[in-house]
PDB file of C-alpha atoms in Angstrom:
ATOM      1  CA  UNK A1295     113.809-100.769 -54.244  1.00 49.00           C
ATOM      2  CA  UNK A1296     113.395-102.942 -57.322  1.00 55.00           C
ATOM      3  CA  UNK A1297     109.760-101.832 -57.653  1.00 56.00           C
ATOM      4  CA  UNK A1298     110.822 -98.174 -57.764  1.00 55.00           C
ATOM      5  CA  UNK A1299     113.415 -98.944 -60.442  1.00 55.00           C
ATOM      6  CA  UNK A1300     110.845-100.835 -62.500  1.00 54.00           C
ATOM      7  CA  UNK A1301     108.352 -97.960 -62.241  1.00 50.00           C
ATOM      8  CA  UNK A1302     111.049 -95.480 -63.143  1.00 50.00           C
ATOM      9  CA  UNK A1303     112.037 -97.536 -66.185  1.00 44.00           C
ATOM     10  CA  UNK A1304     108.405 -97.905 -67.199  1.00 46.00           C
ATOM     11  CA  UNK A1305     107.932 -94.140 -66.862  1.00 50.00           C
ATOM     12  CA  UNK A1306     111.003 -93.437 -68.980  1.00 52.00           C
ATOM     13  CA  UNK A1307     109.859 -95.969 -71.591  1.00 45.00           C
ATOM     14  CA  UNK A1308     106.399 -94.394 -71.701  1.00 44.00           C
ATOM     15  CA  UNK A1309     107.885 -90.917 -72.169  1.00 45.00           C
ATOM     16  CA  UNK A1310     110.139 -92.171 -74.967  1.00 43.00           C
ATOM     17  CA  UNK A1311     107.187 -93.877 -76.626  1.00 42.00           C
ATOM     18  CA  UNK A1312     105.063 -90.723 -76.407  1.00 42.00           C
ATOM     19  CA  UNK A1313     107.896 -88.589 -77.747  1.00 44.00           C
ATOM     20  CA  UNK A1314     108.420 -90.910 -80.689  1.00 42.00           C
ATOM     21  CA  UNK A1315     104.670 -91.006 -81.354  1.00 46.00           C
ATOM     22  CA  UNK A1316     104.544 -87.194 -81.309  1.00 68.00           C
ATOM     23  CA  UNK A1317     107.538 -87.076 -83.657  1.00 79.00           C
ATOM     24  CA  UNK A1318     106.019 -89.555 -86.109  1.00 83.00           C
ATOM     25  CA  UNK A1319     102.667 -87.755 -85.973  1.00 86.00           C
ATOM     26  CA  UNK A1320     104.446 -84.471 -86.635  1.00 90.00           C
ATOM     27  CA  UNK A1321     106.141 -86.018 -89.664  1.00 91.00           C
ATOM     28  CA  UNK A1322     102.818 -87.347 -90.946  1.00 93.00           C
ATOM     29  CA  UNK A1323     101.182 -83.933 -90.434  1.00 93.00           C
ATOM     30  CA  UNK A1324     104.074 -82.285 -92.294  1.00 94.00           C
ATOM     31  CA  UNK A1325     103.606 -84.812 -95.093  1.00 93.00           C
ATOM     32  CA  UNK A1326      99.916 -83.899 -95.424  1.00 93.00           C
ATOM     33  CA  UNK A1327     100.823 -80.212 -95.512  1.00 95.00           C
ATOM     34  CA  UNK A1328     103.391 -80.857 -98.229  1.00 96.00           C
ATOM     35  CA  UNK A1329     100.759 -82.719-100.277  1.00 96.00           C
ATOM     36  CA  UNK A1330      98.380 -79.778 -99.832  1.00 95.00           C
ATOM     37  CA  UNK A1331     101.078 -77.361-101.003  1.00 96.00           C
ATOM     38  CA  UNK A1332     101.732 -79.481-104.090  1.00 97.00           C
ATOM     39  CA  UNK A1333      98.023 -79.580-104.906  1.00 96.00           C
ATOM     40  CA  UNK A1334      97.830 -75.804-104.460  1.00 96.00           C
ATOM     41  CA  UNK A1335     100.742 -75.318-106.841  1.00 96.00           C
ATOM     42  CA  UNK A1336      98.947 -77.500-109.411  1.00 96.00           C
ATOM     43  CA  UNK A1337      95.811 -75.371-109.056  1.00 94.00           C
ATOM     44  CA  UNK A1338      93.801 -78.170-107.430  1.00 95.00           C
ATOM     45  CA  UNK A1339      92.434 -75.937-104.693  1.00 96.00           C
ATOM     46  CA  UNK A1340      89.543 -78.080-103.462  1.00 95.00           C
ATOM     47  CA  UNK A1341      91.789 -81.117-103.039  1.00 96.00           C
ATOM     48  CA  UNK A1342      94.357 -78.988-101.197  1.00 96.00           C
ATOM     49  CA  UNK A1343      91.651 -77.715 -98.835  1.00 96.00           C
ATOM     50  CA  UNK A1344      90.558 -81.295 -98.207  1.00 95.00           C
ATOM     51  CA  UNK A1345      94.136 -82.217 -97.222  1.00 95.00           C
ATOM     52  CA  UNK A1346      94.269 -79.268 -94.836  1.00 95.00           C
ATOM     53  CA  UNK A1347      90.945 -80.281 -93.289  1.00 94.00           C
ATOM     54  CA  UNK A1348      92.277 -83.816 -92.851  1.00 93.00           C
ATOM     55  CA  UNK A1349      95.425 -82.478 -91.212  1.00 93.00           C
ATOM     56  CA  UNK A1350      93.321 -80.459 -88.758  1.00 93.00           C
ATOM     57  CA  UNK A1351      91.106 -83.436 -87.915  1.00 94.00           C
ATOM     58  CA  UNK A1352      93.759 -86.153 -87.655  1.00 94.00           C
ATOM     59  CA  UNK A1353      96.613 -84.186 -86.048  1.00 94.00           C
ATOM     60  CA  UNK A1354      95.082 -81.587 -83.712  1.00 92.00           C
ATOM     61  CA  UNK A1355      98.300 -81.402 -81.651  1.00 91.00           C
ATOM     62  CA  UNK A1356     100.626 -80.602 -84.566  1.00 92.00           C
ATOM     63  CA  UNK A1357     100.425 -76.909 -83.728  1.00 90.00           C
ATOM     64  CA  UNK A1358     103.290 -75.577 -85.854  1.00 91.00           C
ATOM     65  CA  UNK A1359     102.159 -77.533 -88.902  1.00 93.00           C
ATOM     66  CA  UNK A1360      98.609 -76.326 -88.375  1.00 93.00           C
ATOM     67  CA  UNK A1361      99.839 -72.715 -88.265  1.00 91.00           C
ATOM     68  CA  UNK A1362     101.570 -73.239 -91.607  1.00 93.00           C
ATOM     69  CA  UNK A1363      98.405 -74.915 -92.914  1.00 94.00           C
ATOM     70  CA  UNK A1364      96.368 -71.863 -91.912  1.00 93.00           C
ATOM     71  CA  UNK A1365      98.624 -69.679 -94.048  1.00 93.00           C
ATOM     72  CA  UNK A1366      98.210 -72.053 -96.969  1.00 95.00           C
ATOM     73  CA  UNK A1367      94.448 -72.160 -96.400  1.00 95.00           C
ATOM     74  CA  UNK A1368      94.308 -68.367 -96.610  1.00 95.00           C
ATOM     75  CA  UNK A1369      96.401 -68.388 -99.780  1.00 95.00           C
ATOM     76  CA  UNK A1370      94.057 -70.905-101.377  1.00 97.00           C
ATOM     77  CA  UNK A1371      90.957 -68.945-100.380  1.00 95.00           C
ATOM     78  CA  UNK A1372      92.571 -65.780-101.747  1.00 96.00           C
ATOM     79  CA  UNK A1373      93.460 -67.422-105.055  1.00 97.00           C
ATOM     80  CA  UNK A1374      89.939 -68.845-105.422  1.00 96.00           C
ATOM     81  CA  UNK A1375      88.375 -65.457-104.664  1.00 96.00           C
ATOM     82  CA  UNK A1376      90.673 -63.692-107.131  1.00 97.00           C
ATOM     83  CA  UNK A1377      89.842 -66.155-109.890  1.00 97.00           C
ATOM     84  CA  UNK A1378      86.122 -65.891-109.180  1.00 97.00           C
ATOM     85  CA  UNK A1379      86.403 -62.106-109.144  1.00 97.00           C
ATOM     86  CA  UNK A1380      88.096 -62.077-112.553  1.00 97.00           C
ATOM     87  CA  UNK A1381      85.436 -64.416-113.965  1.00 98.00           C
ATOM     88  CA  UNK A1382      82.605 -62.396-112.441  1.00 98.00           C
ATOM     89  CA  UNK A1383      84.124 -59.166-113.749  1.00 98.00           C
ATOM     90  CA  UNK A1384      84.214 -60.420-117.331  1.00 98.00           C
ATOM     91  CA  UNK A1385      80.616 -61.669-117.131  1.00 98.00           C
ATOM     92  CA  UNK A1386      79.566 -58.410-115.461  1.00 98.00           C
ATOM     93  CA  UNK A1387      81.035 -56.363-118.294  1.00 98.00           C
ATOM     94  CA  UNK A1388      79.230 -58.445-120.914  1.00 98.00           C
ATOM     95  CA  UNK A1389      75.882 -58.280-119.092  1.00 98.00           C
ATOM     96  CA  UNK A1390      76.309 -54.520-118.497  1.00 98.00           C
ATOM     97  CA  UNK A1391      76.862 -54.017-122.233  1.00 98.00           C
ATOM     98  CA  UNK A1392      73.830 -56.191-123.022  1.00 98.00           C
ATOM     99  CA  UNK A1393      71.652 -54.349-120.498  1.00 98.00           C
ATOM    100  CA  UNK A1394      72.652 -50.924-121.810  1.00 98.00           C
ATOM    101  CA  UNK A1395      71.860 -52.000-125.372  1.00 97.00           C
ATOM    102  CA  UNK A1396      68.454 -53.424-124.337  1.00 97.00           C
ATOM    103  CA  UNK A1397      67.632 -50.353-122.238  1.00 97.00           C
ATOM    104  CA  UNK A1398      68.401 -47.972-125.094  1.00 97.00           C
ATOM    105  CA  UNK A1399      66.220 -50.013-127.458  1.00 96.00           C
ATOM    106  CA  UNK A1400      63.337 -50.304-124.964  1.00 96.00           C
ATOM    107  CA  UNK A1401      63.478 -46.575-124.175  1.00 96.00           C
ATOM    108  CA  UNK A1402      63.193 -45.751-127.900  1.00 96.00           C
ATOM    109  CA  UNK A1403      60.348 -48.228-128.308  1.00 94.00           C
ATOM    110  CA  UNK A1404      58.572 -46.711-125.279  1.00 93.00           C
ATOM    111  CA  UNK A1405      58.800 -43.240-126.786  1.00 94.00           C
ATOM    112  CA  UNK A1406      57.200 -44.574-129.948  1.00 93.00           C
ATOM    113  CA  UNK A1407      54.652 -46.577-127.884  1.00 91.00           C
ATOM    114  CA  UNK A1408      55.688 -49.896-129.365  1.00 94.00           C
ATOM    115  CA  UNK A1409      57.621 -51.544-126.504  1.00 91.00           C
ATOM    116  CA  UNK A1410      56.509 -55.170-126.222  1.00 94.00           C
ATOM    117  CA  UNK A1411      55.828 -57.193-123.128  1.00 95.00           C
ATOM    118  CA  UNK A1412      58.669 -59.544-124.093  1.00 96.00           C
ATOM    119  CA  UNK A1413      61.164 -56.657-124.416  1.00 96.00           C
ATOM    120  CA  UNK A1414      60.218 -55.278-121.010  1.00 96.00           C
ATOM    121  CA  UNK A1415      60.407 -58.709-119.444  1.00 97.00           C
ATOM    122  CA  UNK A1416      63.828 -59.380-120.972  1.00 97.00           C
ATOM    123  CA  UNK A1417      65.070 -55.987-119.782  1.00 97.00           C
ATOM    124  CA  UNK A1418      63.892 -56.750-116.223  1.00 98.00           C
ATOM    125  CA  UNK A1419      65.539 -60.186-116.253  1.00 98.00           C
ATOM    126  CA  UNK A1420      68.798 -58.712-117.507  1.00 98.00           C
ATOM    127  CA  UNK A1421      68.644 -56.043-114.786  1.00 98.00           C
ATOM    128  CA  UNK A1422      68.173 -58.725-112.118  1.00 98.00           C
ATOM    129  CA  UNK A1423      71.129 -60.660-113.502  1.00 98.00           C
ATOM    130  CA  UNK A1424      73.220 -57.483-113.570  1.00 98.00           C
ATOM    131  CA  UNK A1425      72.342 -56.656-109.957  1.00 98.00           C
ATOM    132  CA  UNK A1426      73.161 -60.208-108.881  1.00 98.00           C
ATOM    133  CA  UNK A1427      76.542 -60.051-110.584  1.00 98.00           C
ATOM    134  CA  UNK A1428      77.305 -56.706-108.940  1.00 98.00           C
ATOM    135  CA  UNK A1429      76.546 -58.186-105.522  1.00 98.00           C
ATOM    136  CA  UNK A1430      78.763 -61.186-106.275  1.00 98.00           C
ATOM    137  CA  UNK A1431      81.545 -58.870-107.474  1.00 98.00           C
ATOM    138  CA  UNK A1432      81.291 -56.753-104.327  1.00 98.00           C
ATOM    139  CA  UNK A1433      81.280 -59.861-102.112  1.00 97.00           C
ATOM    140  CA  UNK A1434      84.444 -61.201-103.736  1.00 97.00           C
ATOM    141  CA  UNK A1435      86.152 -57.815-103.336  1.00 97.00           C
ATOM    142  CA  UNK A1436      85.207 -57.766 -99.648  1.00 97.00           C
ATOM    143  CA  UNK A1437      86.417 -61.355 -99.220  1.00 97.00           C
ATOM    144  CA  UNK A1438      89.782 -60.525-100.795  1.00 97.00           C
ATOM    145  CA  UNK A1439      90.197 -57.480 -98.540  1.00 97.00           C
ATOM    146  CA  UNK A1440      89.334 -59.578 -95.487  1.00 96.00           C
ATOM    147  CA  UNK A1441      91.835 -62.312 -96.396  1.00 95.00           C
ATOM    148  CA  UNK A1442      94.551 -59.701 -96.952  1.00 95.00           C
ATOM    149  CA  UNK A1443      93.737 -58.217 -93.544  1.00 94.00           C
ATOM    150  CA  UNK A1444      93.957 -61.645 -91.875  1.00 90.00           C
ATOM    151  CA  UNK A1445      97.230 -62.435 -93.624  1.00 88.00           C
ATOM    152  CA  UNK A1446      98.724 -59.169 -92.324  1.00 88.00           C
ATOM    153  CA  UNK A1447      97.555 -60.021 -88.784  1.00 86.00           C
ATOM    154  CA  UNK A1448      99.371 -63.368 -88.946  1.00 73.00           C
ATOM    155  CA  UNK A1449     102.578 -61.671 -90.071  1.00 69.00           C
ATOM    156  CA  UNK A1450     102.549 -59.263 -87.106  1.00 63.00           C
TER     157      UNK A1450
END
């Protein structure tokens, strides 16, 4: 009879210990998420993503906190993509203007049969840069649309 009581007490103690461990781990996971949110609000996106990655690795069982972290992760990725899109757009406009100017000049020089090898080479390099920027712009637009789609799926 005493053995059964001892085992029962040990079982209860183990459950209490596990519950308190889960609770303290949940608090620590919440703390990491809060740090990530603060870093996000400061604009330190890479550091915030690192905190989220740490949270995922260290506290795999903190499901609710991880769900919140996923939302924050998407917000960070969206903000980064929007900033990169704005930067790419401004560069794209400048390079487009430069390319159009060079193309007009080269076309006139071609008509007069005085286009130089250097002019043609520069025009080709500018065109490659312009095409690369357009691809980057399109990729960022697609990424933003995808993140918006994923965020709507989470809400539903």
